[in-house]
Amino acid sequence: MNNQFLLMVAVWLSAVSPSMAHEASHRNYYQVARQEPVKGVVVGSDGTPIPGASVKSLTSKKVTTTNERGEFSIEVASGEKLVISSIGYTSQEVTAGTKTLNVTLQLSNSQLGEVVVVGYGSQTKADVTGALTQLKADNIKQGVNISVDNMLQGKVAGVRIAQSSGEPGAGVDVFIRGVGSIRSGSTPLFVVDGVPLSNDNVSAGGPDFGLGSSEPKNPLNFLNTSDIETITILKDASAASIYGARGSNGVVLITTKRGSKGGPSLTYDAYLGTSKVIKKLDVLNADEYRKALANPAYDHGGNTDWQDVIYRNGFVQNHNLSFAKTSATGSYLASLSHMAQDGIVEKSSFKRTTARLNAEESFFDEKRLTVKMNLTASDINETAIPNGNTAGSDGQLIIHALMANPTRSLRDSTGGYTNFNMNAHYNPAYLLSIYDDKTNTFRVLGNIEATLRLLPGLNYRFNYGIDKSTSERNSTIYPNVTDRQPTGAYAQNNLSSLSTLLEHYLTYNLAIDKHQFELLGGFSYQQFRFSGTTFGMIGITKQGQGVDPEYNPGYAGTATSPSGYAQENELQSYFGRVNYNYDSRYMFTASIRADGSTRFGNNKKYGYFPSVALGWTLSREDFLKDISAIQELKLRASWGQTGNQEVPNKITQASYSLSTGAGYYLYDNLNLVNGTTVNRTANPDLRWELVEQYNVGVDFGFWKNKLYGSLEYYNKTTKNPILNIPSGPLSPTTTIWKNVDAQIVNKGFEIMLGSQLIRTKDFSWTLDVNGSTLSNKIKDLPVSELYSGSISGPGLSGVNANIYKNGYEAGSFYMLKHLGYDKDGKDIFEDKTGDGVINASDRQIFEGAIPNFNFGLNSQMRYKKFDFSFSFIGQTGGYLVNNTALDLNINSLASDRNVLRKYYEAKASTTNPVQLSSLYLEKSDFVRLNNLRLGYTFTCDRLTWLKSFNLYVSAQNLMTITGYSGYDPLVNTTKNSGGNQSLGIDYTTYPAAKTFLLGATVKF
C-alpha cells in the first residue's frame, strides 16, 4: 500500500517537476531496497566469533550487535557503509551488499576484546561484570596433566589445588575462595561443553582388607586434556549464580576444541617421559640405625633402603591425533588419544584411551538452524597399591616401607621375601606381591545442541546431554603369612551412574542507538541415577594356583554376603538473566535461578538465587579517554547468592530397620518378633546451604598493555550450613540433619598483574603473577565444637586433629602444645589446666591448614623459532599435621622399626608415649618451580604438506623450597570424621613425582 501511494505521488509530481518526480522515484527504490536485511558474521583473526560487536550504519545511523556466534542482521540498503567495532579490536568499515558479510577484526593491543565463556553464552571481556578468569589451551598445556583440575595449578588467583594423592589418576581438592562448608565439601561445579557434571564418584572404591580402603579416582580424569580449548573459572556470585544451587563453590566451564578457520588440519601430539619420587624421607640408614639401637637383637645384619624398594622410575607416554575442518556452513573435529603412566610406586599404573567427536552444521536459509554435537568416550584401566587412607598406623604400604628396619634384607636365603614375623608390620615388597587391585571405568559424555533463529536477534536453544559411566574394581589379597586376611580374600565392587540433562532457553539481543540488551530465559532438568553392587570370597587359592578370582570368583573359597544400593535424585530449574550495556561505558547484569531438588524436604524443595552486578568503563569517559597511558580501566561491583546441595540423598526422610535387638516376644518366650528401629529422623524443612557474596573489582591496562591486570576484594559468607547435630529431647534418634544459624566467612583480596615486557618481530616476553589472600572464620555455631581429621597411630584410635569452633577458621588444629624435651629426653607439654597432669583437657587450638596467601608466576618467551616458559607456585600461612612423622616417632627404635632422623638427633627418649601434639604440626609454606619448558619449531618451505613441527623438553615439579619434612607440602589426605571435612592431614600419601618429558607437536 505504501509503495503504491509513493508511485501515485511520483506521477503527480512529474506533472509539476520532472526533477522532483525523479527524486521521489529514487526514494521509492531506496525504501524498497531497505526491506531486505543485510546479514553477516564477525570473527577475530583466529576465527573465534565475537559476540556483542557493534554494527552501525553511517547513513541511517541504525545499529545492532552480534550474537554469541558473531552473527548480525541489520536492515540497510545495499551500498551503505557499515562500521564494525568491538572493544579490544580495531574498527573496520565495510559495504553492505546482497551477500553475507564475513568480517574479520584484528586485535588491538588490548585484553578487553577477548571472548570469554560465561554460563549459557559468551561475552567479550569488556562486557563482563563478574569475577571470572579464562585460560586458553596455550596457557595450560604444560607437563603431565591427567585431569583438568591439575591444569589450574598456579594459574588463577583465588584457586588452590591440593593433592589428595600423587597416584596417577587420583583425585585432587579444588578450593575456590576458601572453604565454604563443614559437611558438604568444597568442590566446584564442572561444566563440560554445556553439560554440568555430578560431583559424585564415577569409579568404584576399594575394599578394606586390613590395609585401609581406597577412594575412587578423580571423576575428571576421563577427559583428554589435549582436547580442551578453554577453561573458565566463575568465582563470584554474579558469575556463578546462573547455576544456582550448585554454584556456591564456584563454577569451572570447560570447552573443547572445534574446527577453526582455514583449511583442514591434522595434528599429532606426543610425549615420552620419566618420573621419580619428588623426595625421600629422612629416616635412619642401616649404619645409623645400628648405632642408635639399645637392643642389638634388632640388628638383622642387612642393609636395605626400603624407599628404594617400593619406589621406581616411572614411565609415561601420551599420543594424541586430531583432525579438523571447517566449511561454509559448519565444522568438525575428531581426536583419538592414548595415555599410559607407570606410577612411581611399583605396580601402580594408569592407562586411558579416549575418542572425541565435535561437529557443527547449519541448515536452512541464512543458517537459521545450527546443530552441534559433542561426544567423548573414555576407557580407563588402573592398578592400585595397598595404601588406603582409612588404614591405621600399621595398614599402608608406604608406612611399612618407612618403618621397615634398614638392617633387614629384602630376601632371605631361599630367595623368597624376608618374613618379618611381626604382627602389624610386614615386608613392603612382599605386601605388594600378594596384593592385586584393578579398576576398569568406561565413561561416555555427550550432548546435542540445536539453535533456531526465530526472529532477528531472537534464538531458541535446545540442549540434551547424557553422562554414563560403568566401573568394575577387582581387589585380591592372596593367602599370605601376615595377620591381614591370611587365608586370602577377593572383592568386586561395581558402580554404574547415569545423568541426563534437558534444557530449553531463549536469548534475545537488541540494540537501540547506544543501548544494548541481551535477555536470557530458560528451563533445565537434570536427573542423576547411581547404583552399585559388592560381592566377594574369603579363603581363596594360593597365588599362581587355579584361576584368579577376578576371572572366576566361584573357583574356590567361601562367598561373603553380597550387597547393593541404588539412588536417584533430580534437579529442576528456571533461570533468567539480563545484560545491559550503554555505549560500552555502563554495564548492568542481573540474574536469578530457581532450583528445585529432590534432596531437600517437602517444605523447602525450591531455592532462589539472585545476583546483580554493575560495571563502569572509566577509560571511555571524556576525562580519561585522551590519556594515552590508560588503555583500559573498568570498575566492577556485584552481589549475589548461590547454593550448595552436595548432601547425601534421602537425609530429609525418616529411615527404619528391623532388628532382633529391638524385638519383643509375642505370646511366649519362644517367638521373638523383630522390632522397628528408627535410624534417621525426618526433617521436611531441610533446605540449601546459602552462600552470599560481595565482590568489588577493577580491571586495567596501562602503557599499551605494558602493564595489565585486575584487583578484587570479596566477602563470601555461607549461611544455614547443613549439619548432623545432636537432636532434642524425645527424638527417636540421637542426631538429626538440620540447617543451623552458623556462618562460615571467607574474605580476601585477589590480584593479577601481567606485562607484555617485550613484543618485537623476533622476540616476545609475557610475564604474569597472581596472588590471593584468605581469611576464614566460623561464627554462631550452635554447638560448642565439631571434630574431624581422624589420626592414625598406635593408641590414637578416635583421636581427631581438626576442630570447628566459633571464632576460629574452619578445620583449625586441636592438640597438646609440645614445648620440647627435658634432660632425659622426655616430652614436655604445656599444662593448660595447671593440675600437674597432662591429658585431653590440656589440648589447645592452633592455626589451621588454610594458607592465608597463595601465589603463582608464569612466564612465556619466544625468540624466533625458540619458545621458553616456566611457572612457579607457592603458599604461606598454612599448617599440616604430619601424621606420617607421628608413625615414625622415637619409640619406633624400641620396637624393631625405623625412625625419622630428626627425632633421634633431638635425643628424644624411646619411652615417650605417642600423643598428638604440636611436635607434629609443621608449616606448609613452599615455593615450587612447577613447570619448565624449552621448545623449537621447525619449518620447511619445501614440504608444503607440513605446517610446523615443534620439539620440546619439559620438567615438572623440578624444585621445591620448603621447611616441611614430609613428602609434599601441597597435600590433603581425606581423613573425614563424622562426615565433617578434614583439612591439612598428611598420612603417608602417595607422594608427588618429579617428571621429565620429551615431546613433539606436528601439524599437517
mmCIF file with all atom_site columns, N, CA and C in Angstrom, residues 210-234:
data_model
loop_
_atom_site.group_PDB
_atom_site.id
_atom_site.type_symbol
_atom_site.label_atom_id
_atom_site.label_alt_id
_atom_site.label_comp_id
_atom_site.label_asym_id
_atom_site.label_entity_id
_atom_site.label_seq_id
_atom_site.pdbx_PDB_ins_code
_atom_site.Cartn_x
_atom_site.Cartn_y
_atom_site.Cartn_z
_atom_site.occupancy
_atom_site.B_iso_or_equiv
_atom_site.pdbx_formal_charge
_atom_site.auth_seq_id
_atom_site.auth_comp_id
_atom_site.auth_asym_id
_atom_site.auth_atom_id
_atom_site.pdbx_PDB_model_num
ATOM 1  N N  . GLY A 1 210 ? 42.134 -54.799 55.721 1.00 0.00 ? 210 GLY A N  1
ATOM 2  C CA . GLY A 1 210 ? 43.017 -54.543 56.845 1.00 0.00 ? 210 GLY A CA 1
ATOM 3  C C  . GLY A 1 210 ? 44.157 -53.620 56.481 1.00 0.00 ? 210 GLY A C  1
ATOM 4  N N  . LEU A 1 211 ? 44.108 -53.096 55.257 1.00 0.00 ? 211 LEU A N  1
ATOM 5  C CA . LEU A 1 211 ? 45.147 -52.188 54.772 1.00 0.00 ? 211 LEU A CA 1
ATOM 6  C C  . LEU A 1 211 ? 44.571 -50.817 54.443 1.00 0.00 ? 211 LEU A C  1
ATOM 7  N N  . GLY A 1 212 ? 43.348 -50.581 54.852 1.00 0.00 ? 212 GLY A N  1
ATOM 8  C CA . GLY A 1 212 ? 42.691 -49.318 54.542 1.00 0.00 ? 212 GLY A CA 1
ATOM 9  C C  . GLY A 1 212 ? 41.912 -49.413 53.256 1.00 0.00 ? 212 GLY A C  1
ATOM 10 N N  . SER A 1 213 ? 40.809 -48.711 53.180 1.00 0.00 ? 213 SER A N  1
ATOM 11 C CA . SER A 1 213 ? 40.012 -48.689 51.951 1.00 0.00 ? 213 SER A CA 1
ATOM 12 C C  . SER A 1 213 ? 40.516 -47.584 51.031 1.00 0.00 ? 213 SER A C  1
ATOM 13 N N  . SER A 1 214 ? 40.470 -47.843 49.728 1.00 0.00 ? 214 SER A N  1
ATOM 14 C CA . SER A 1 214 ? 40.964 -46.892 48.737 1.00 0.00 ? 214 SER A CA 1
ATOM 15 C C  . SER A 1 214 ? 39.811 -46.092 48.165 1.00 0.00 ? 214 SER A C  1
ATOM 16 N N  . GLU A 1 215 ? 40.026 -44.794 48.041 1.00 0.00 ? 215 GLU A N  1
ATOM 17 C CA . GLU A 1 215 ? 38.979 -43.938 47.479 1.00 0.00 ? 215 GLU A CA 1
ATOM 18 C C  . GLU A 1 215 ? 38.889 -44.117 45.969 1.00 0.00 ? 215 GLU A C  1
ATOM 19 N N  . PRO A 1 216 ? 37.716 -43.839 45.394 1.00 0.00 ? 216 PRO A N  1
ATOM 20 C CA . PRO A 1 216 ? 37.617 -43.808 43.932 1.00 0.00 ? 216 PRO A CA 1
ATOM 21 C C  . PRO A 1 216 ? 38.533 -42.735 43.358 1.00 0.00 ? 216 PRO A C  1
ATOM 22 N N  . LYS A 1 217 ? 38.882 -42.895 42.095 1.00 0.00 ? 217 LYS A N  1
ATOM 23 C CA . LYS A 1 217 ? 39.796 -41.967 41.451 1.00 0.00 ? 217 LYS A CA 1
ATOM 24 C C  . LYS A 1 217 ? 39.062 -40.694 41.019 1.00 0.00 ? 217 LYS A C  1
ATOM 25 N N  . ASN A 1 218 ? 39.831 -39.774 40.472 1.00 0.00 ? 218 ASN A N  1
ATOM 26 C CA . ASN A 1 218 ? 39.324 -38.462 40.085 1.00 0.00 ? 218 ASN A CA 1
ATOM 27 C C  . ASN A 1 218 ? 38.246 -38.598 39.012 1.00 0.00 ? 218 ASN A C  1
ATOM 28 N N  . PRO A 1 219 ? 37.036 -38.083 39.257 1.00 0.00 ? 219 PRO A N  1
ATOM 29 C CA . PRO A 1 219 ? 35.979 -38.207 38.239 1.00 0.00 ? 219 PRO A CA 1
ATOM 30 C C  . PRO A 1 219 ? 36.252 -37.392 36.972 1.00 0.00 ? 219 PRO A C  1
ATOM 31 N N  . LEU A 1 220 ? 37.266 -36.513 37.004 1.00 0.00 ? 220 LEU A N  1
ATOM 32 C CA . LEU A 1 220 ? 37.575 -35.720 35.825 1.00 0.00 ? 220 LEU A CA 1
ATOM 33 C C  . LEU A 1 220 ? 38.694 -36.318 34.973 1.00 0.00 ? 220 LEU A C  1
ATOM 34 N N  . ASN A 1 221 ? 39.229 -37.458 35.381 1.00 0.00 ? 221 ASN A N  1
ATOM 35 C CA . ASN A 1 221 ? 40.382 -37.972 34.642 1.00 0.00 ? 221 ASN A CA 1
ATOM 36 C C  . ASN A 1 221 ? 40.006 -38.639 33.326 1.00 0.00 ? 221 ASN A C  1
ATOM 37 N N  . PHE A 1 222 ? 38.713 -38.633 32.983 1.00 0.00 ? 222 PHE A N  1
ATOM 38 C CA . PHE A 1 222 ? 38.291 -39.233 31.714 1.00 0.00 ? 222 PHE A CA 1
ATOM 39 C C  . PHE A 1 222 ? 38.524 -38.305 30.529 1.00 0.00 ? 222 PHE A C  1
ATOM 40 N N  . LEU A 1 223 ? 38.728 -37.014 30.777 1.00 0.00 ? 223 LEU A N  1
ATOM 41 C CA . LEU A 1 223 ? 38.902 -36.058 29.682 1.00 0.00 ? 223 LEU A CA 1
ATOM 42 C C  . LEU A 1 223 ? 40.341 -36.060 29.174 1.00 0.00 ? 223 LEU A C  1
ATOM 43 N N  . ASN A 1 224 ? 40.486 -36.073 27.879 1.00 0.00 ? 224 ASN A N  1
ATOM 44 C CA . ASN A 1 224 ? 41.793 -35.894 27.253 1.00 0.00 ? 224 ASN A CA 1
ATOM 45 C C  . ASN A 1 224 ? 42.132 -34.404 27.307 1.00 0.00 ? 224 ASN A C  1
ATOM 46 N N  . THR A 1 225 ? 43.150 -34.047 28.063 1.00 0.00 ? 225 THR A N  1
ATOM 47 C CA . THR A 1 225 ? 43.458 -32.633 28.248 1.00 0.00 ? 225 THR A CA 1
ATOM 48 C C  . THR A 1 225 ? 43.891 -31.953 26.950 1.00 0.00 ? 225 THR A C  1
ATOM 49 N N  . SER A 1 226 ? 44.330 -32.722 25.961 1.00 0.00 ? 226 SER A N  1
ATOM 50 C CA . SER A 1 226 ? 44.696 -32.125 24.672 1.00 0.00 ? 226 SER A CA 1
ATOM 51 C C  . SER A 1 226 ? 43.477 -31.644 23.897 1.00 0.00 ? 226 SER A C  1
ATOM 52 N N  . ASP A 1 227 ? 42.290 -32.116 24.286 1.00 0.00 ? 227 ASP A N  1
ATOM 53 C CA . ASP A 1 227 ? 41.054 -31.704 23.609 1.00 0.00 ? 227 ASP A CA 1
ATOM 54 C C  . ASP A 1 227 ? 40.520 -30.373 24.113 1.00 0.00 ? 227 ASP A C  1
ATOM 55 N N  . ILE A 1 228 ? 41.083 -29.842 25.196 1.00 0.00 ? 228 ILE A N  1
ATOM 56 C CA . ILE A 1 228 ? 40.497 -28.676 25.845 1.00 0.00 ? 228 ILE A CA 1
ATOM 57 C C  . ILE A 1 228 ? 40.936 -27.392 25.146 1.00 0.00 ? 228 ILE A C  1
ATOM 58 N N  . GLU A 1 229 ? 39.959 -26.551 24.878 1.00 0.00 ? 229 GLU A N  1
ATOM 59 C CA . GLU A 1 229 ? 40.208 -25.256 24.248 1.00 0.00 ? 229 GLU A CA 1
ATOM 60 C C  . GLU A 1 229 ? 40.337 -24.154 25.290 1.00 0.00 ? 229 GLU A C  1
ATOM 61 N N  . THR A 1 230 ? 39.359 -24.065 26.199 1.00 0.00 ? 230 THR A N  1
ATOM 62 C CA . THR A 1 230 ? 39.404 -23.049 27.245 1.00 0.00 ? 230 THR A CA 1
ATOM 63 C C  . THR A 1 230 ? 38.876 -23.626 28.550 1.00 0.00 ? 230 THR A C  1
ATOM 64 N N  . ILE A 1 231 ? 39.352 -23.044 29.652 1.00 0.00 ? 231 ILE A N  1
ATOM 65 C CA . ILE A 1 231 ? 38.815 -23.314 30.981 1.00 0.00 ? 231 ILE A CA 1
ATOM 66 C C  . ILE A 1 231 ? 38.488 -21.964 31.603 1.00 0.00 ? 231 ILE A C  1
ATOM 67 N N  . THR A 1 232 ? 37.241 -21.771 31.980 1.00 0.00 ? 232 THR A N  1
ATOM 68 C CA . THR A 1 232 ? 36.795 -20.508 32.577 1.00 0.00 ? 232 THR A CA 1
ATOM 69 C C  . THR A 1 232 ? 36.355 -20.764 34.001 1.00 0.00 ? 232 THR A C  1
ATOM 70 N N  . ILE A 1 233 ? 36.894 -19.990 34.934 1.00 0.00 ? 233 ILE A N  1
ATOM 71 C CA . ILE A 1 233 ? 36.560 -20.140 36.347 1.00 0.00 ? 233 ILE A CA 1
ATOM 72 C C  . ILE A 1 233 ? 35.673 -18.979 36.760 1.00 0.00 ? 233 ILE A C  1
ATOM 73 N N  . LEU A 1 234 ? 34.433 -19.297 37.159 1.00 0.00 ? 234 LEU A N  1
ATOM 74 C CA . LEU A 1 234 ? 33.488 -18.299 37.645 1.00 0.00 ? 234 LEU A CA 1
ATOM 75 C C  . LEU A 1 234 ? 33.622 -18.259 39.165 1.00 0.00 ? 234 LEU A C  1
#
